[in-house]
mmCIF file of C-alpha atoms in Angstrom:
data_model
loop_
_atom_site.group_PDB
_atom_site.id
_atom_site.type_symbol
_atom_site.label_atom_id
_atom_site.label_comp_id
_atom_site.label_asym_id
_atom_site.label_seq_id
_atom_site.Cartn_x
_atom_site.Cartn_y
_atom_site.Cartn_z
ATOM 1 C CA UNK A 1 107.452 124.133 160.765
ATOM 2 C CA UNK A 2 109.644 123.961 163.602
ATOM 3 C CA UNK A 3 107.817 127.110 164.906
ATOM 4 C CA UNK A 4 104.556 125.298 164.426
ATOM 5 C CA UNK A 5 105.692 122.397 166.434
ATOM 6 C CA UNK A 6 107.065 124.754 169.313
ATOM 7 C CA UNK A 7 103.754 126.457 169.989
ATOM 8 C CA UNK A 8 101.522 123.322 169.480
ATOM 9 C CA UNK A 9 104.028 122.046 172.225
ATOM 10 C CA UNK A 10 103.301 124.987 174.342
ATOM 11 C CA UNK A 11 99.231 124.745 173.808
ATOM 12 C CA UNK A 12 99.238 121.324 175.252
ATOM 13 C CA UNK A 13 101.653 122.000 177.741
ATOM 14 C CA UNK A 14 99.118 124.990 178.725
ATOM 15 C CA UNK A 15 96.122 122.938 178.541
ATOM 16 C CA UNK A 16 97.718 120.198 180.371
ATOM 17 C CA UNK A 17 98.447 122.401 183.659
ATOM 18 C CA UNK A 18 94.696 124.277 182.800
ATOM 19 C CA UNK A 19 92.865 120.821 183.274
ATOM 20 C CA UNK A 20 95.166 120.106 186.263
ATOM 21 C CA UNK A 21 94.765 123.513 188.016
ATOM 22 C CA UNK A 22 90.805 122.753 187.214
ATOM 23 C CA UNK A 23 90.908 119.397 188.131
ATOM 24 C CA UNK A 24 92.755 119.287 191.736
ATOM 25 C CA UNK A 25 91.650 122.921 192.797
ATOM 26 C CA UNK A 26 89.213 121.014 194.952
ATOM 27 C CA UNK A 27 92.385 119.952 196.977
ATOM 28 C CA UNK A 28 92.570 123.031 198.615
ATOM 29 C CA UNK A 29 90.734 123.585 201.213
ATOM 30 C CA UNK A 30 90.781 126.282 203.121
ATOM 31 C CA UNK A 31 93.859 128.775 203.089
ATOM 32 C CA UNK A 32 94.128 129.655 206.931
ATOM 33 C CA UNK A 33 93.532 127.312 210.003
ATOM 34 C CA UNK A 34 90.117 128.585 211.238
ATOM 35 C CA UNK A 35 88.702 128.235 207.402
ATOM 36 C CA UNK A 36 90.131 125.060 206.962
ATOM 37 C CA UNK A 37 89.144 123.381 210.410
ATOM 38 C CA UNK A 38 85.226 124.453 209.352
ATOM 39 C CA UNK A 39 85.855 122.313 205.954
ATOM 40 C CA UNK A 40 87.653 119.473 207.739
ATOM 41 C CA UNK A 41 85.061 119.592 210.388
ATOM 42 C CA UNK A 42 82.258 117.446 209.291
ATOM 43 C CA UNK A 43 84.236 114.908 208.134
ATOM 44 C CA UNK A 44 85.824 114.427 211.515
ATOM 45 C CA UNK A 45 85.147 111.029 213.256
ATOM 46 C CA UNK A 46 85.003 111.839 217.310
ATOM 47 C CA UNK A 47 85.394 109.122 219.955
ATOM 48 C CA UNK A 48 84.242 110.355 223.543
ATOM 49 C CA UNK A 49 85.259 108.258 226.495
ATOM 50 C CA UNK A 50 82.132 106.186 228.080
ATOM 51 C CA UNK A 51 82.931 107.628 231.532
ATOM 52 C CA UNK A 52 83.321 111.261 233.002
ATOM 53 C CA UNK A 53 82.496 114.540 231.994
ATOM 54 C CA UNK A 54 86.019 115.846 231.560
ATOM 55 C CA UNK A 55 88.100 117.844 230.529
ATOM 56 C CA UNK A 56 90.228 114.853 228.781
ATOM 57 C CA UNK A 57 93.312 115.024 227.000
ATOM 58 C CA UNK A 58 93.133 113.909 222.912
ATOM 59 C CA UNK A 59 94.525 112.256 220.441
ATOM 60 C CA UNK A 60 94.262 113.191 216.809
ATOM 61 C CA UNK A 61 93.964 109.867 214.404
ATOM 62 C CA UNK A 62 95.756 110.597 210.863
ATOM 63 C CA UNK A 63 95.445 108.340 208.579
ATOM 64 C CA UNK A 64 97.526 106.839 205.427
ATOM 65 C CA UNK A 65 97.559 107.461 201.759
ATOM 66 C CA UNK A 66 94.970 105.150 201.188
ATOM 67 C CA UNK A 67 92.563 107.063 203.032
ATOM 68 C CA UNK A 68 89.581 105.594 205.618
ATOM 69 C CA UNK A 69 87.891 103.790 202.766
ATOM 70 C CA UNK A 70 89.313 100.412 201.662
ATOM 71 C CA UNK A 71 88.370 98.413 198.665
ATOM 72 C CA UNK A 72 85.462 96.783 199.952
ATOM 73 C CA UNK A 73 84.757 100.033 201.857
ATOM 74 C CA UNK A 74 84.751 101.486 205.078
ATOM 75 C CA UNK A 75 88.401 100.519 206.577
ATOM 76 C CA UNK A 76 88.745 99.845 210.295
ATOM 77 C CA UNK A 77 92.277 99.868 211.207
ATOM 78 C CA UNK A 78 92.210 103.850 212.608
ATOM 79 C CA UNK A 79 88.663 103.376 214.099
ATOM 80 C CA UNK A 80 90.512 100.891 216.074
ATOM 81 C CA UNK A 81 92.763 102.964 217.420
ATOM 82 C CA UNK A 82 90.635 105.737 218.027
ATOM 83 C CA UNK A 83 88.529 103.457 220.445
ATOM 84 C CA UNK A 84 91.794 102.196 222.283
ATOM 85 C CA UNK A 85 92.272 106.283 222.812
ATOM 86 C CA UNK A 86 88.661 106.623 224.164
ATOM 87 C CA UNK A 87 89.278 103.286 226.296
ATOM 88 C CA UNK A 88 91.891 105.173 227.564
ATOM 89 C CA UNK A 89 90.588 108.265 228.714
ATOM 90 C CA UNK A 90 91.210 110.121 225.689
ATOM 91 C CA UNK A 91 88.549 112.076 223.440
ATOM 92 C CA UNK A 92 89.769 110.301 220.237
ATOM 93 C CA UNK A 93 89.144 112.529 216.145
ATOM 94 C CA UNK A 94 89.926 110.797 213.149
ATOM 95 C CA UNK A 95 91.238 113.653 211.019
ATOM 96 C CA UNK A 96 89.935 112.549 207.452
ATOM 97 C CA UNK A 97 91.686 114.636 204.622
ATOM 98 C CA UNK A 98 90.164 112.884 201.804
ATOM 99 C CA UNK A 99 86.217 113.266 202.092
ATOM 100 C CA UNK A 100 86.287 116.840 201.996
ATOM 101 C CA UNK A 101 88.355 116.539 198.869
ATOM 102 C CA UNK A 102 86.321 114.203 197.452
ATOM 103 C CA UNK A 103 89.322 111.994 196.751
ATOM 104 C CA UNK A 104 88.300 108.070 196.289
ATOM 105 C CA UNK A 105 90.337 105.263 197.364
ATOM 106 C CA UNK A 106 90.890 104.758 193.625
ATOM 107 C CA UNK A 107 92.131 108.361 193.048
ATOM 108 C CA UNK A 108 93.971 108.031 196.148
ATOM 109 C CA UNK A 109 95.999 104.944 195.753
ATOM 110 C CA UNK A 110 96.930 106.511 192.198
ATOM 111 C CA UNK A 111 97.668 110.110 193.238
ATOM 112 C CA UNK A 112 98.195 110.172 196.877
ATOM 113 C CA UNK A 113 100.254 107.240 197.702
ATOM 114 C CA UNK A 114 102.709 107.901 194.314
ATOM 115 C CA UNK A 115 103.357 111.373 195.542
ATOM 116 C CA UNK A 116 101.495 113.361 193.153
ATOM 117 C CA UNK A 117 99.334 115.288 194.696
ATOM 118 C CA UNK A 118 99.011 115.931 198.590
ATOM 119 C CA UNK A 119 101.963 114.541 200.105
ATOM 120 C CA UNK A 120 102.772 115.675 203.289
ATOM 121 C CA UNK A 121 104.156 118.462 203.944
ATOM 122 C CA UNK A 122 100.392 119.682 202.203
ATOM 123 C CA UNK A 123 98.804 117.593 204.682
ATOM 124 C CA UNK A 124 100.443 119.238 207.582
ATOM 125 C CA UNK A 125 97.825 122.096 207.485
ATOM 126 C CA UNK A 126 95.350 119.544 208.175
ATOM 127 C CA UNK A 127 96.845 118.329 211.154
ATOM 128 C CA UNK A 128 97.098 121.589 212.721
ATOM 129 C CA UNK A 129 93.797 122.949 211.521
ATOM 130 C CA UNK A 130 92.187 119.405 213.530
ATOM 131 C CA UNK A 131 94.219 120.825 216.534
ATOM 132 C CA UNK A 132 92.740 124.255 216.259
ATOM 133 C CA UNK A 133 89.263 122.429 216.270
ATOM 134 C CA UNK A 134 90.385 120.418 219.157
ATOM 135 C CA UNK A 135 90.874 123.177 221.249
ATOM 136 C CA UNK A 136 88.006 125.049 220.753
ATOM 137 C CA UNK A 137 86.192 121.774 222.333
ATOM 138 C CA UNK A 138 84.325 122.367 225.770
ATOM 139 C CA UNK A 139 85.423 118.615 227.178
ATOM 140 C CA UNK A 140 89.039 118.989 225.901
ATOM 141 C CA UNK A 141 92.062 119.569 228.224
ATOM 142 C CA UNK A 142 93.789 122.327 225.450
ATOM 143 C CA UNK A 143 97.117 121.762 227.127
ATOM 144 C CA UNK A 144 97.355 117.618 225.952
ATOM 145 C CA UNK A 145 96.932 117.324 223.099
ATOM 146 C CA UNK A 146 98.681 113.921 221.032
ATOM 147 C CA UNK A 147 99.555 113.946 217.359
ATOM 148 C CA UNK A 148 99.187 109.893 215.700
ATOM 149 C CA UNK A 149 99.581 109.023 212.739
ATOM 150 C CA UNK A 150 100.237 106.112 210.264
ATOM 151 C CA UNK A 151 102.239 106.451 207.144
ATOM 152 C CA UNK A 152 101.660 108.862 205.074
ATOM 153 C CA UNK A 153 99.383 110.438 207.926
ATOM 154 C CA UNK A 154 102.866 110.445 210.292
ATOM 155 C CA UNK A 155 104.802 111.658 207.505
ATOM 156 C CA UNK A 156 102.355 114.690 207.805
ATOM 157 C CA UNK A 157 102.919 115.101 211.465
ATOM 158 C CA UNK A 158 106.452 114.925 211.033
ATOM 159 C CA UNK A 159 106.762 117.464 208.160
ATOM 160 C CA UNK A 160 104.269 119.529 210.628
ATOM 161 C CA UNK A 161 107.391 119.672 213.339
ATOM 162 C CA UNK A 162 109.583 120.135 210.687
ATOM 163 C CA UNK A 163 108.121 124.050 210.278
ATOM 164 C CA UNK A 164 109.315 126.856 212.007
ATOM 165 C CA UNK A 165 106.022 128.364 211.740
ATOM 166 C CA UNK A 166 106.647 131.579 213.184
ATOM 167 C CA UNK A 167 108.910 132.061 210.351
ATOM 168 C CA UNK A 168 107.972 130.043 208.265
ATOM 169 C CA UNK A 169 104.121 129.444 206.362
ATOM 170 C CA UNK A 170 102.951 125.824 206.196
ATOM 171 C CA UNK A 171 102.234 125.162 202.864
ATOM 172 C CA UNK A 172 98.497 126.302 201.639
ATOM 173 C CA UNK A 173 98.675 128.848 204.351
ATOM 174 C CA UNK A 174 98.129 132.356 203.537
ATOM 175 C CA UNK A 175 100.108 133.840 206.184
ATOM 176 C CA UNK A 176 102.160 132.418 209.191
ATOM 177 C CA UNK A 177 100.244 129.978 211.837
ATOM 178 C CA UNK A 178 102.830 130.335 215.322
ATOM 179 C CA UNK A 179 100.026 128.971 217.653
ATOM 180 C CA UNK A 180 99.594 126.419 215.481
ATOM 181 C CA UNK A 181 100.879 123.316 217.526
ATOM 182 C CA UNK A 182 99.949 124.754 220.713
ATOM 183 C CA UNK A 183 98.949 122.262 223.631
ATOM 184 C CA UNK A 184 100.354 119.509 221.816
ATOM 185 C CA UNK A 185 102.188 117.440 223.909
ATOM 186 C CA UNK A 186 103.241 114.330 222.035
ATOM 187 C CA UNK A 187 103.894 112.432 219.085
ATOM 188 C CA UNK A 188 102.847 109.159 217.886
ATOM 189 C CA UNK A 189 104.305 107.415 215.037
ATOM 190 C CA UNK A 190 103.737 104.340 213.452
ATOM 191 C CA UNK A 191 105.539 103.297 210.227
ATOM 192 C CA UNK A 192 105.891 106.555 208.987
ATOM 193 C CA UNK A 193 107.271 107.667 204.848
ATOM 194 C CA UNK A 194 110.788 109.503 205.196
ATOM 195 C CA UNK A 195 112.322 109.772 202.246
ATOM 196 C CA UNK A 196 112.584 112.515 200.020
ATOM 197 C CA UNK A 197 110.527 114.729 199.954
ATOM 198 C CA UNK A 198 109.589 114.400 203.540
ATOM 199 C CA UNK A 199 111.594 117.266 205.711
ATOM 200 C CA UNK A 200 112.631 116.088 209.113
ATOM 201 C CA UNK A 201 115.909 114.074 207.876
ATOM 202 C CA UNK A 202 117.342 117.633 206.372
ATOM 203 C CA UNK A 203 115.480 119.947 208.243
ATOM 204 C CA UNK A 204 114.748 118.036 211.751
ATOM 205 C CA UNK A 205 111.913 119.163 214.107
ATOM 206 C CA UNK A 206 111.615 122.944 214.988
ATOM 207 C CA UNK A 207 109.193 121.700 217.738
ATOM 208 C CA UNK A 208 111.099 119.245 219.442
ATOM 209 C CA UNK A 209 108.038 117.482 221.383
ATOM 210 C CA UNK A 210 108.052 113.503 222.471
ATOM 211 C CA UNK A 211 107.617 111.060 220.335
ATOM 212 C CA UNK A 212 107.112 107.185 220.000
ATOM 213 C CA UNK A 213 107.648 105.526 216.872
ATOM 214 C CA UNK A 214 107.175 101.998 215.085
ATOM 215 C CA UNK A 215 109.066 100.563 212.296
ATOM 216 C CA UNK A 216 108.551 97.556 210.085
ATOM 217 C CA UNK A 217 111.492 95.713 209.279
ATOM 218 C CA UNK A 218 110.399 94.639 206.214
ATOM 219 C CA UNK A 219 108.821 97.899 205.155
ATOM 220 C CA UNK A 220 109.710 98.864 201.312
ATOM 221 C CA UNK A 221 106.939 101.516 201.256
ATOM 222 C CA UNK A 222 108.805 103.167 203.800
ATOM 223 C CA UNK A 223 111.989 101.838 204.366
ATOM 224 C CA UNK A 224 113.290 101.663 208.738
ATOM 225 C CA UNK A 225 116.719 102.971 207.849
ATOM 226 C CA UNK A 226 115.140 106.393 206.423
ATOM 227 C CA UNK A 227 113.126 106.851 209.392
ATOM 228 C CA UNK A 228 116.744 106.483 211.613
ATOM 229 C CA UNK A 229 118.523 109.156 209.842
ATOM 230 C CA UNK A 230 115.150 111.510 210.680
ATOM 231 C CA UNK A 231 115.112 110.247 214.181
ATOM 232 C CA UNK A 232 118.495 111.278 214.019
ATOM 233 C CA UNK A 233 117.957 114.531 212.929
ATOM 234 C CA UNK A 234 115.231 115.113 215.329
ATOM 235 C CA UNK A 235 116.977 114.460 218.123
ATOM 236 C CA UNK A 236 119.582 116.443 217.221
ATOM 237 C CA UNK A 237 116.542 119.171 217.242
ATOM 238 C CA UNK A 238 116.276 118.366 220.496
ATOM 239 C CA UNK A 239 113.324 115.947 220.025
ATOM 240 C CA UNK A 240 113.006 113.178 222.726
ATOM 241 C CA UNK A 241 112.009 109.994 220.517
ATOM 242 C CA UNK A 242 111.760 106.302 221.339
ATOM 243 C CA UNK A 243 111.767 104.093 218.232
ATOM 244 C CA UNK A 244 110.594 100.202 218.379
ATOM 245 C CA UNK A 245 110.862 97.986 214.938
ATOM 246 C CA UNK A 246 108.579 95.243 214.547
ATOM 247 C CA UNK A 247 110.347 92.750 213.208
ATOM 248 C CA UNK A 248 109.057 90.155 210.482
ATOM 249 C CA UNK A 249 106.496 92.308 209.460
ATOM 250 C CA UNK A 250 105.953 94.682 206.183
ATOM 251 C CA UNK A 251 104.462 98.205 205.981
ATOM 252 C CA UNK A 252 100.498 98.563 207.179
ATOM 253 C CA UNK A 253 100.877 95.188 209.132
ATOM 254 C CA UNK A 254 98.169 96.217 210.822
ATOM 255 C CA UNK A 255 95.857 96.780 208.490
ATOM 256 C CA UNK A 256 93.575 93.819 207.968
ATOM 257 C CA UNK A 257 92.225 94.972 204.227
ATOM 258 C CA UNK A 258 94.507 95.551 201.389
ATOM 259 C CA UNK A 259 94.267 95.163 197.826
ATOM 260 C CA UNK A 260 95.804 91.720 195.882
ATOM 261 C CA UNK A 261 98.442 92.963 194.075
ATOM 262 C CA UNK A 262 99.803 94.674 197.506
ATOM 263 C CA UNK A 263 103.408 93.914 198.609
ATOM 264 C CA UNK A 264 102.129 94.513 202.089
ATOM 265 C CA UNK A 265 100.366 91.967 204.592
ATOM 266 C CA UNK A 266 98.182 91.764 207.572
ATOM 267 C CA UNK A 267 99.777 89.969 210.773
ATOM 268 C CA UNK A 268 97.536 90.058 213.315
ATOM 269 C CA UNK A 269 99.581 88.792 216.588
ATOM 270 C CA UNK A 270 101.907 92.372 215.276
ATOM 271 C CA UNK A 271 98.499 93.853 215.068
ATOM 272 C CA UNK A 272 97.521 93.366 218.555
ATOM 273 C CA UNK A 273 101.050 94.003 219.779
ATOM 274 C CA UNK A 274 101.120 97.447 218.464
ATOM 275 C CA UNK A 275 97.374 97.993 219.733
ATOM 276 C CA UNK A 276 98.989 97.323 223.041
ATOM 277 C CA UNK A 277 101.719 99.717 222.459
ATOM 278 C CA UNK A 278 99.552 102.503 222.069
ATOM 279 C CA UNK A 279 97.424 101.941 224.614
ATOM 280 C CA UNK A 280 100.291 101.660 226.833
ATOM 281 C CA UNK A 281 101.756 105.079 225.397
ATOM 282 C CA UNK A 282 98.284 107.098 225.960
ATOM 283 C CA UNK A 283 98.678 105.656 230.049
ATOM 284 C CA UNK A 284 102.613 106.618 230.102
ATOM 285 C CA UNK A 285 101.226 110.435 228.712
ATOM 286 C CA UNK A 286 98.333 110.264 231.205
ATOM 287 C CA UNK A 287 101.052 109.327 234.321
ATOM 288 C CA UNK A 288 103.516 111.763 232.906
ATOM 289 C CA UNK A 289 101.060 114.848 232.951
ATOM 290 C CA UNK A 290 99.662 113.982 236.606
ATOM 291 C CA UNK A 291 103.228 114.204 237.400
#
């Protein structure tokens, strides 16, 4: 009997990784940068700047765990952003990672944002395949290019500096991607995740670049005194970062939409305060490489 028990055991245990293998195989996406920037591609949100012809510097939008899509639908909180970048100068893509998964908001507040599937360091791919898209762009200065992201979307940027890619393969990469963050200039980062299992607090930033970032002080998602032992770490890299923290305000303050039972909440006067801060940042990188 105890036999019988053991394998019945080991036939759901089987099936139970079969259906999940089945089930989330659409996660991958492409297992070197080229192949993966074609999937991304038509999911990619581009904001041109209403004057000139170019070539202008960019910014690549990466959004949270939640995805683009709210609960009442389309969100607008990175759209925003993207259109301070193109105010400024910049040719502004939101780098969607959830369309071509065909991951809901549902499936991605559930798998996502609890760290099942996807987390960051998996997401780091994406980042660099939207930069090997970006260069490849006729009106895009190669040489300036600006990594942003927001939560779970910075935690993927961060994770992205973390790898020593000419030793090292990002993960979902079939072989090693050294070019990979090449042209980018800067980093911005607003409330990102670092705890465990992000990398930069153990492993700090083998590309030391720039980097702004913004804290909440109330944040529980992703708790300010995390993100200081990473800064930490990546400026013992050799990173140059500048960190603000917002205070009296949770994580996504800046996101107008969230769901009831949510522990986080909109302040708009932060809102417009960080909008500011960004557009502010994309002039200081503009100055800085006329220098």
């Amino acid at each position: 009997m105890r036999h019988s028990w053991t394998a019945l055991l080991a036939l759901a245990a089987a099936l139970f990784l079969v259906s999940g293998c089945a089930g989330f195989s659409r996660y991958s996406v492409g297992s070197d940068l080229k192949a993966r920037s074609t999937k991304l591609e038509p999911s990619f949100r581009t904001f041109q700047p209403a004057e000139g012809e170019g070539p202008f510097p960019v910014v690549l939008l990466v959004h949270g765990c939640g995805g683009l899509d709210g609960p009442e639908g389309r969100g607008s909180v990175i759209p925003d952003y993207a259109r301070i970048a193109a105010d400024e100068g910049y040719v502004a893509i939101v780098v969607d990672s959830f369309t071509p998964r065909d991951i809901s908001f549902d499936e991605a507040v559930f798998w996502v944002c609890k760290g099942y599937r996807l987390r960051g360091g998996q997401r780091a791919a994406d980042v660099a395949a939207a930069a090997t898209f970006a260069r490849s762009l006729p009106n895009v200065d190669s040489s300036r290019i600006i990594l942003a992201g927001w939560s779970h979307g910075a935690w993927a940027i961060m994770d992205l500096l973390s790898f020593d890619m000419s030793e090292k393969r990002l993960p979902g990469m079939k072989r090693r991607t050294p070019d990979a963050l090449e042209g980018v200039a800067a980093a911005y980062l607003t409330y990102p995740y670092c705890g465990w299992p992000s990398r930069t607090a153990k492993h700090g930033w083998a590309t030391p670049i720039a980097a702004e970032m913004v804290l909440a002080e109330d944040d529980d998602i992703a708790p300010k005194e995390k993100c200081l032992e990473a800064v930490e770490a990546a400026e013992a890299s050799g990173a140059d970062l500048n960190v603000e923290i917002f205070e009296n305000v949770t994580h996504a303050f800046d996101e107008s939409e969230h769901v009831a039972e949510s522990v986080d909440r909109y302040n708009a006067e932060a809102a417009e305060r960080a909008y500011r801060r960004f557009a502010s940042f994309l002039r200081y990188r503009q100055s800085k490489a006329a220098e």
